Short mmCIF file of C-alpha atoms and ligand atoms in Angstrom, two decimals:
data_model
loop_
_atom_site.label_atom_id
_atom_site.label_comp_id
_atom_site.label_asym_id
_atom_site.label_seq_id
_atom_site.Cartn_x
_atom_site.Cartn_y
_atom_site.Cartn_z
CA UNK Q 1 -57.48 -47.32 92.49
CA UNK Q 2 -56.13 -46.14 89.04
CA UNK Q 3 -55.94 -49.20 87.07
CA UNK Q 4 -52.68 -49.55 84.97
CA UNK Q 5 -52.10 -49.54 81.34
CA UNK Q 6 -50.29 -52.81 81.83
CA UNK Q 7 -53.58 -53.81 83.42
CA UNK Q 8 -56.04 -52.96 80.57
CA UNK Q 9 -54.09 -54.61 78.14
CA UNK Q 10 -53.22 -57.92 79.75
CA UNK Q 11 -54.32 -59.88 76.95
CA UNK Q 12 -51.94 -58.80 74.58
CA UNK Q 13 -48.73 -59.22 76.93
CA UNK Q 14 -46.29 -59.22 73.99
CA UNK Q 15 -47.12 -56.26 72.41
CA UNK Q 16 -46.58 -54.26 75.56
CA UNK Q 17 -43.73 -52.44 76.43
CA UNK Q 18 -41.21 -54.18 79.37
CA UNK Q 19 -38.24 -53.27 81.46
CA UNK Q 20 -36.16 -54.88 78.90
CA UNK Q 21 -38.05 -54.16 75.18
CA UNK Q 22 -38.58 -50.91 75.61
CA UNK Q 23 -38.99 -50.51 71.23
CA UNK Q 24 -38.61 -52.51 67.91
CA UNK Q 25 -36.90 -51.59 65.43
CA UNK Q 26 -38.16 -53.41 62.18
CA UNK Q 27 -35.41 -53.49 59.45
CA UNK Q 28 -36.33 -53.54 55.94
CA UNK Q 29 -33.34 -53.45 53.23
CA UNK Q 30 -30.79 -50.27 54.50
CA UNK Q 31 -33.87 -49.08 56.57
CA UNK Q 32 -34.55 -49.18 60.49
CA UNK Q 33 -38.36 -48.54 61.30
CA UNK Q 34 -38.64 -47.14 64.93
CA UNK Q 35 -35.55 -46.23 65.02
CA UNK Q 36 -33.64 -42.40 65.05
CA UNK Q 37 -34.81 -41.84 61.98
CA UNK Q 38 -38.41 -40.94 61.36
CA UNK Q 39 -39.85 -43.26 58.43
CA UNK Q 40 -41.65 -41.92 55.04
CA UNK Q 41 -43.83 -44.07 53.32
CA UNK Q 42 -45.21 -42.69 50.40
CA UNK Q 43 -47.23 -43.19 46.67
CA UNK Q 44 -49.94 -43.46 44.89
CA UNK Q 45 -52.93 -44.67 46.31
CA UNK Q 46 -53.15 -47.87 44.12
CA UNK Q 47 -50.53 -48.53 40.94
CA UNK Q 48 -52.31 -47.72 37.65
CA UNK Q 49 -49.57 -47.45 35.26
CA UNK Q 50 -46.03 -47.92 34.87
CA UNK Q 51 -45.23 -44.11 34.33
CA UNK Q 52 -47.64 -42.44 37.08
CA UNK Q 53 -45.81 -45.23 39.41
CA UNK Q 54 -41.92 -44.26 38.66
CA UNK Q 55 -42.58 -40.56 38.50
CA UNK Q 56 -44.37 -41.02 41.90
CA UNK Q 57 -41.10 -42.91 43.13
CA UNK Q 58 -38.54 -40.67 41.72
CA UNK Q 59 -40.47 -37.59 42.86
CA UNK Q 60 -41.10 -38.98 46.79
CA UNK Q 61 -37.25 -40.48 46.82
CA UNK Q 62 -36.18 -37.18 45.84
CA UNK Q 63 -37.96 -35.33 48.88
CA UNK Q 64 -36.66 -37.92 51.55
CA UNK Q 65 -39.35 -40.67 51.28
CA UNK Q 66 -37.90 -44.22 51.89
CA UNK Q 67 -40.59 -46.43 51.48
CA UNK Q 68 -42.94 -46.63 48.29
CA UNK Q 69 -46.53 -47.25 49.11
CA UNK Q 70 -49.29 -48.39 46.10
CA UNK Q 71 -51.94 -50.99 45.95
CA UNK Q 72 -52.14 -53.24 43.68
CA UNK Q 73 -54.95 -55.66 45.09
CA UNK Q 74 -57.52 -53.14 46.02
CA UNK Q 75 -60.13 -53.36 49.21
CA UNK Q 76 -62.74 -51.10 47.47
CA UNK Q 77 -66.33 -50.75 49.05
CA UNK Q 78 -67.98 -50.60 45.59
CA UNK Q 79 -67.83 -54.03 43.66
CA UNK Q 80 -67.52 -51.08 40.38
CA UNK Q 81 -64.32 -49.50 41.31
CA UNK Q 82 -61.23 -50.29 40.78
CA UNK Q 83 -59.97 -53.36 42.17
CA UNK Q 84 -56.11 -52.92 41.17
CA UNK Q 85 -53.90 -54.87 38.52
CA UNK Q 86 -52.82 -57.08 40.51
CA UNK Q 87 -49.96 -59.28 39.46
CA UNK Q 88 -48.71 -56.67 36.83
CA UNK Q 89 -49.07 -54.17 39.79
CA UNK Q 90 -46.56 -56.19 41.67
CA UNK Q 91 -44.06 -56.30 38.69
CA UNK Q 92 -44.28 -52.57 38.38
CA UNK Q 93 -43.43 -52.30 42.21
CA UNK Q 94 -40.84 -54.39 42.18
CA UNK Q 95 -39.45 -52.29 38.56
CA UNK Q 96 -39.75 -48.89 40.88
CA UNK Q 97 -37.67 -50.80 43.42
CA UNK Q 98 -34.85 -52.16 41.26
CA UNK Q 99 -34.76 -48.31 39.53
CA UNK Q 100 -35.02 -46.23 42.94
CA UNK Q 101 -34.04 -48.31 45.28
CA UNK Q 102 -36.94 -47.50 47.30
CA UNK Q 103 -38.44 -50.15 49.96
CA UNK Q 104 -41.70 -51.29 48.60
CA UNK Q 105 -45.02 -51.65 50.80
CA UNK Q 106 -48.12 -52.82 49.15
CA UNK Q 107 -51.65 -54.43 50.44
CA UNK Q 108 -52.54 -57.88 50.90
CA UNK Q 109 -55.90 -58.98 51.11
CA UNK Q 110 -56.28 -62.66 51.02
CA UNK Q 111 -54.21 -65.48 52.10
CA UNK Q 112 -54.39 -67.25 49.82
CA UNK Q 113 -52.37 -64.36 47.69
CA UNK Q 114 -49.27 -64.16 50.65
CA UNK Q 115 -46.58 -66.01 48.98
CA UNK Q 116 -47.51 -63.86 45.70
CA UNK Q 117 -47.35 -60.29 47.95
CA UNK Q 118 -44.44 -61.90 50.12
CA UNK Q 119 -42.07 -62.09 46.53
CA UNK Q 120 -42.56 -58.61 45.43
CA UNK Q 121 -42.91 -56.53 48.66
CA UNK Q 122 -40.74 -55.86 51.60
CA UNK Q 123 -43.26 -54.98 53.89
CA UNK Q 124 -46.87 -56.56 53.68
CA UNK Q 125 -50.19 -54.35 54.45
CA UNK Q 126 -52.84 -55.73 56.31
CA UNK Q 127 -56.13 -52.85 55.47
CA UNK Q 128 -58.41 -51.51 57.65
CA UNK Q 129 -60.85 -54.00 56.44
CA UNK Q 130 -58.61 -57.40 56.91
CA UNK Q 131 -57.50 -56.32 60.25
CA UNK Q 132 -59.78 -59.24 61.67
CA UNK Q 133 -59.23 -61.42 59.34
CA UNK Q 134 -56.66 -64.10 61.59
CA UNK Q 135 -56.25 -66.56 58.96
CA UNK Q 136 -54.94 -63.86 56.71
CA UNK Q 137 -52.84 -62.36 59.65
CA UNK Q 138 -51.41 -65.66 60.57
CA UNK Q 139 -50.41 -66.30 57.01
CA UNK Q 140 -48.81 -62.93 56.69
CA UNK Q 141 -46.93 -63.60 60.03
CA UNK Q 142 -45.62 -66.79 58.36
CA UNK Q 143 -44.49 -65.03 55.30
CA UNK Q 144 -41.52 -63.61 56.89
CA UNK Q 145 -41.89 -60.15 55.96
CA UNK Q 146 -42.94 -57.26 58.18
CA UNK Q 147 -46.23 -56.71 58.60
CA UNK Q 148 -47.71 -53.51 58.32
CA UNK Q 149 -51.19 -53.76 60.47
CA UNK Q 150 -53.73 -50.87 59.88
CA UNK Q 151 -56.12 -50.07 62.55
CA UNK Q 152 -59.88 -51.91 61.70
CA UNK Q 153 -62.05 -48.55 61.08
CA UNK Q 154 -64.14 -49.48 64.13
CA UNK Q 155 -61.59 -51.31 66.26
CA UNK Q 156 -60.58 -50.21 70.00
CA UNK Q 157 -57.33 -49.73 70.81
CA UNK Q 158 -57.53 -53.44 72.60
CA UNK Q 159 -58.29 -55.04 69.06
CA UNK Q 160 -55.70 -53.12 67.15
CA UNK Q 161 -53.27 -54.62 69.68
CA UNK Q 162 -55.04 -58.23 69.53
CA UNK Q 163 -54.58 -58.11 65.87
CA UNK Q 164 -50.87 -56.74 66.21
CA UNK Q 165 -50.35 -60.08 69.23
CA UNK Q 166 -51.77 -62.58 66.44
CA UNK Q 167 -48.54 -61.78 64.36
CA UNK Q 168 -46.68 -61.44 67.40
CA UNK Q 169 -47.62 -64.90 68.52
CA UNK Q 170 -47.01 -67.21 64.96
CA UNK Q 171 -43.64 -66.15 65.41
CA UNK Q 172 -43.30 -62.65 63.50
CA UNK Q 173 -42.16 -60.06 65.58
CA UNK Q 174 -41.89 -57.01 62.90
CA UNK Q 175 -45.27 -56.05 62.96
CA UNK Q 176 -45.92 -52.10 62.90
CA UNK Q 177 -49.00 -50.44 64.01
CA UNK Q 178 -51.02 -48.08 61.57
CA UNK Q 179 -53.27 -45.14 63.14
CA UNK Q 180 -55.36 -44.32 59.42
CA UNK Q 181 -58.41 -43.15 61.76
CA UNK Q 182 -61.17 -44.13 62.85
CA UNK Q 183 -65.17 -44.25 62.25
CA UNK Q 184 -67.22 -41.29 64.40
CA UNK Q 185 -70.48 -39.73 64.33
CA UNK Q 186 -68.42 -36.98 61.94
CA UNK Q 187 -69.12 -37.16 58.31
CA UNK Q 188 -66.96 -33.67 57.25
CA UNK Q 189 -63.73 -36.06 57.23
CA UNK Q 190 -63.55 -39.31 56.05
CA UNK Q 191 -62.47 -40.89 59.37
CA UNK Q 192 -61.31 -39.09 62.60
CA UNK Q 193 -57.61 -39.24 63.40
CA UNK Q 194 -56.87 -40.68 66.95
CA UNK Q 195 -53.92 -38.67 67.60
CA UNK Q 196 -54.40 -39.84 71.36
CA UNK Q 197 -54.33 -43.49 70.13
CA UNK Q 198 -50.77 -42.52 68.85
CA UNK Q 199 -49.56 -41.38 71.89
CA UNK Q 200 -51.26 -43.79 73.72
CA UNK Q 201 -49.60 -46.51 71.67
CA UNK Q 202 -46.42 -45.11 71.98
CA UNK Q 203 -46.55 -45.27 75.34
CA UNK Q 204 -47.61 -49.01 75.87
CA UNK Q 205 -46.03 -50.47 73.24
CA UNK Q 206 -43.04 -51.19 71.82
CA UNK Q 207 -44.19 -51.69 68.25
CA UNK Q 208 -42.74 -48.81 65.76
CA UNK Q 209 -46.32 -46.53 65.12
CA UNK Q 210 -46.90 -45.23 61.59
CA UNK Q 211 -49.52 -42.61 60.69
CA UNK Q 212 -51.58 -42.29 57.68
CA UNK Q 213 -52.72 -39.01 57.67
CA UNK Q 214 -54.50 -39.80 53.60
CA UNK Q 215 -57.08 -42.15 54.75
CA UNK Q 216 -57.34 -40.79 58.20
CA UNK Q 217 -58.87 -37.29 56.94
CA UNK Q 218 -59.84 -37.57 52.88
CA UNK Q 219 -58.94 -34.31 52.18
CA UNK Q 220 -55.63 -33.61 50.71
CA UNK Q 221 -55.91 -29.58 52.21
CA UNK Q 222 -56.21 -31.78 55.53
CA UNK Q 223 -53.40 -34.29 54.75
CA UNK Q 224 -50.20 -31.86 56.09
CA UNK Q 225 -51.27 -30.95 59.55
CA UNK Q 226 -52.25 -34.23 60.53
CA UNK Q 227 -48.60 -35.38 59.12
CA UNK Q 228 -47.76 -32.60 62.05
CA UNK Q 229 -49.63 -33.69 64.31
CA UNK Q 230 -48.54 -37.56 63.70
CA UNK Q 231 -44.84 -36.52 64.28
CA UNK Q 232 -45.77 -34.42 67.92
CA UNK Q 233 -47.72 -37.35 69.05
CA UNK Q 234 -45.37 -39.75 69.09
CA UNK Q 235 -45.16 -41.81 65.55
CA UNK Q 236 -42.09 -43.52 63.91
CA UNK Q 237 -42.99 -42.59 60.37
CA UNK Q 238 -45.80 -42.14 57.95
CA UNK Q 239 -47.89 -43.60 55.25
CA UNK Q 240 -48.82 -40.94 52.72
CA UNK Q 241 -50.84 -40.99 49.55
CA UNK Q 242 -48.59 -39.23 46.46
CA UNK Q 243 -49.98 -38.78 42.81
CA UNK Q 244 -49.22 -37.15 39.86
CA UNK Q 245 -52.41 -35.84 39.03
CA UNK Q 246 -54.85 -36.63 41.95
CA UNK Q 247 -57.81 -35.39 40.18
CA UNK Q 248 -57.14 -38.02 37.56
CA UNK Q 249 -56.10 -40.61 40.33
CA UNK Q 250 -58.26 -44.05 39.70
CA UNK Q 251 -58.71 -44.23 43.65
CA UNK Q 252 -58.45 -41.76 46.53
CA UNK Q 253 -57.61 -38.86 44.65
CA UNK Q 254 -59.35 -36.15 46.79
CA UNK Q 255 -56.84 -37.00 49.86
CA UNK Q 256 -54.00 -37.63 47.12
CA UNK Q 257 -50.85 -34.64 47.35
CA UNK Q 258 -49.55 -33.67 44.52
CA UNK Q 259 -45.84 -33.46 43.78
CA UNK Q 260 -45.47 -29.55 45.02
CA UNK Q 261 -47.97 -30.78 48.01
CA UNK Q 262 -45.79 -33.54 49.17
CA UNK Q 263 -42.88 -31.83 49.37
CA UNK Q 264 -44.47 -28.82 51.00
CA UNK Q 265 -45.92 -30.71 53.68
CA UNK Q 266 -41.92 -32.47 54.05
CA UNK Q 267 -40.48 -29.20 54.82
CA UNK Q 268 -42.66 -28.25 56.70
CA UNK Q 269 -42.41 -31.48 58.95
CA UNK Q 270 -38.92 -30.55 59.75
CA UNK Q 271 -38.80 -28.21 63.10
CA UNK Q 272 -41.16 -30.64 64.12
CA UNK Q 273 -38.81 -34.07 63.83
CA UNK Q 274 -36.09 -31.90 65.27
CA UNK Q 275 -38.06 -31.78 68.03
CA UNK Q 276 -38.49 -36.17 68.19
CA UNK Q 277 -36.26 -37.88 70.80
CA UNK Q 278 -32.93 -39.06 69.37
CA UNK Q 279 -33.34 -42.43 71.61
CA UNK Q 280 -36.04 -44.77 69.94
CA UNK Q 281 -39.03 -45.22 72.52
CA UNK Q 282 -37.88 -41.94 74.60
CA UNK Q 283 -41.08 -39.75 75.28
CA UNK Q 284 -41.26 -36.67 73.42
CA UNK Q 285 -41.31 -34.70 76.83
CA UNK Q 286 -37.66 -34.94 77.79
CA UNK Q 287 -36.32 -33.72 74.61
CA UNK Q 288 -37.83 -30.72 74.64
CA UNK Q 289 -37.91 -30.32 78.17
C1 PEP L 301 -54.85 -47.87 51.45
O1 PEP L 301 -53.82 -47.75 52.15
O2 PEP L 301 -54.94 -47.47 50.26
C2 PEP L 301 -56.07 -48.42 52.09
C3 PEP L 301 -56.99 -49.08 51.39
O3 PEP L 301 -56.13 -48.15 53.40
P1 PEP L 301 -57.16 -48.60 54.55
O4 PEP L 301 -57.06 -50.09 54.62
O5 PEP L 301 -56.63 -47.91 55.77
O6 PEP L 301 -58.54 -48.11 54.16
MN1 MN L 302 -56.15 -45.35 49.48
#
């Protein structure tokens, strides 16, 4: 017998779509995440200076973007690299916000730093790296922000979604699922996108899904079809690295777009989102169909 969906991810009841929450809609100042409107996130990598930060901003606002992404506590693998400025990174987030009016989303990688994150940001990142970390996703959950959950670079769908029912379960229920690939026996990209995850997820659950197509591929050539591909598959929004000059970029600069890259890959996103269901949640299937 063909075991269900439902089935295979009994553990995580909450996260699963029912007859009566069919999809979430996470608000976030003026902004409805999983709703009609398909969600930009996008900015530098991490924040490095007060100018590359607000041109980044003014530049992504311009081209439609309504959510300004940019570390400013850093999960690097080398101890050498750069970690972020922290608190001074959260000022200058919080400065883009006041002068663009742009939703701010920015990692946080330690508990004990939540109530610092939870006063500057609107929407909290958990990293690839932290995505198993439950004290830090319970304390996120308490913060009262939305929680943006990125998928653990060797986590199964099931652990993604165990992660996601933590939040779910201390009481937060704006938690929002982030496909930013995944670890494979291919080396050519940094990760491998699971574009099947994303519909997958879209189908079973009723958490908004937002794609990073940066971190998914490392290559900014790469960056633009996998934005395409994000939008056919089924996601809500996406989560997009932006810099001025991303050969100069202090992290992530080979999978950073440049201003004229960014907006080339927005226009050409657009016969694609005319194609996305106007009803949140609706498959993809009966609009075009
Ligand atoms: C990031 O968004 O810059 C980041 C560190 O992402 P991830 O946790 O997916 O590696
Ligand atoms: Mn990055």
């Amino acid at each position: 017998m063909r075991e269900t969906w439902q089935d295979r991810f009994a553990a995580t009841p909450d996260v699963l779509k029912t007859g009566q929450r069919q999809q979430t809609v996470v608000p976030v100042l003026d902004i409805e995440i999983g709703g009609d409107e398909f969600i930009t996130m996008a900015g530098p990598c991490s924040v490095e200076t007060g100018q590359q930060l607000m041109a980044t901003a003014h530049h992504v606002r311009s081209r439609g973007a309504r959510i300004l992404r940019g570390g400013a506590f850093k999960p690097r693998s080398s101890p050498y690299s750069f970690q972020g400025l922290g608190l001074e990174g959260l000022r200058l987030l919080a400065a883009a916000r006041r002068e663009t009016g742009l939703a701010i989303v920015t990692e946080v990688m330690s508990e004990c730093d939540v109530p610092l994150v939870a006063e500057y940001a609107d929407i909290l990142q958990i990293g690839s790296r932290s995505m198993e970390n439950y004290s830090l996703l319970e304390a996120a959950a308490h913060s009262g922000r939305p929680v943006l959950l990125k998928r653990g670079m060797t986590a199964t769908i099931a652990e993604f979604l165990q992660s996601a029912q933590v939040i779910l379960d201390n009481g937060n229920p704006y938690v929002m699922l982030c496909e930013r690939g995944i670890r494979t026996f291919e080396t050519a990209m940094r990760n491998m996108f699971d574009a099947a995850g994303i519909a997958l997820l879209k189908q079973i659950s009723h958490l908004p899904i937002i794609a990073d197509p940066s971190h998914a591929t490392g290559h900014r050539e790469l960056v633009p079809a996998l934005a395409r591909i994000a939008v056919v598959a089924g996601s809500d929004g996406l989560l997009v690295e932006v810099h001025p000059d991303p050969d100069r970029a202090w992290s992530d600069g080979e999978q950073s777009l440049n201003f004229a890259e960014f907006d080339a890959m927005m226009a050409s996103l657009d016969p694609y989102l005319a194609l996305r269901p106007v009803a949140a949640g609706a498959p993809l299937m009966e609009a075009v169909g």
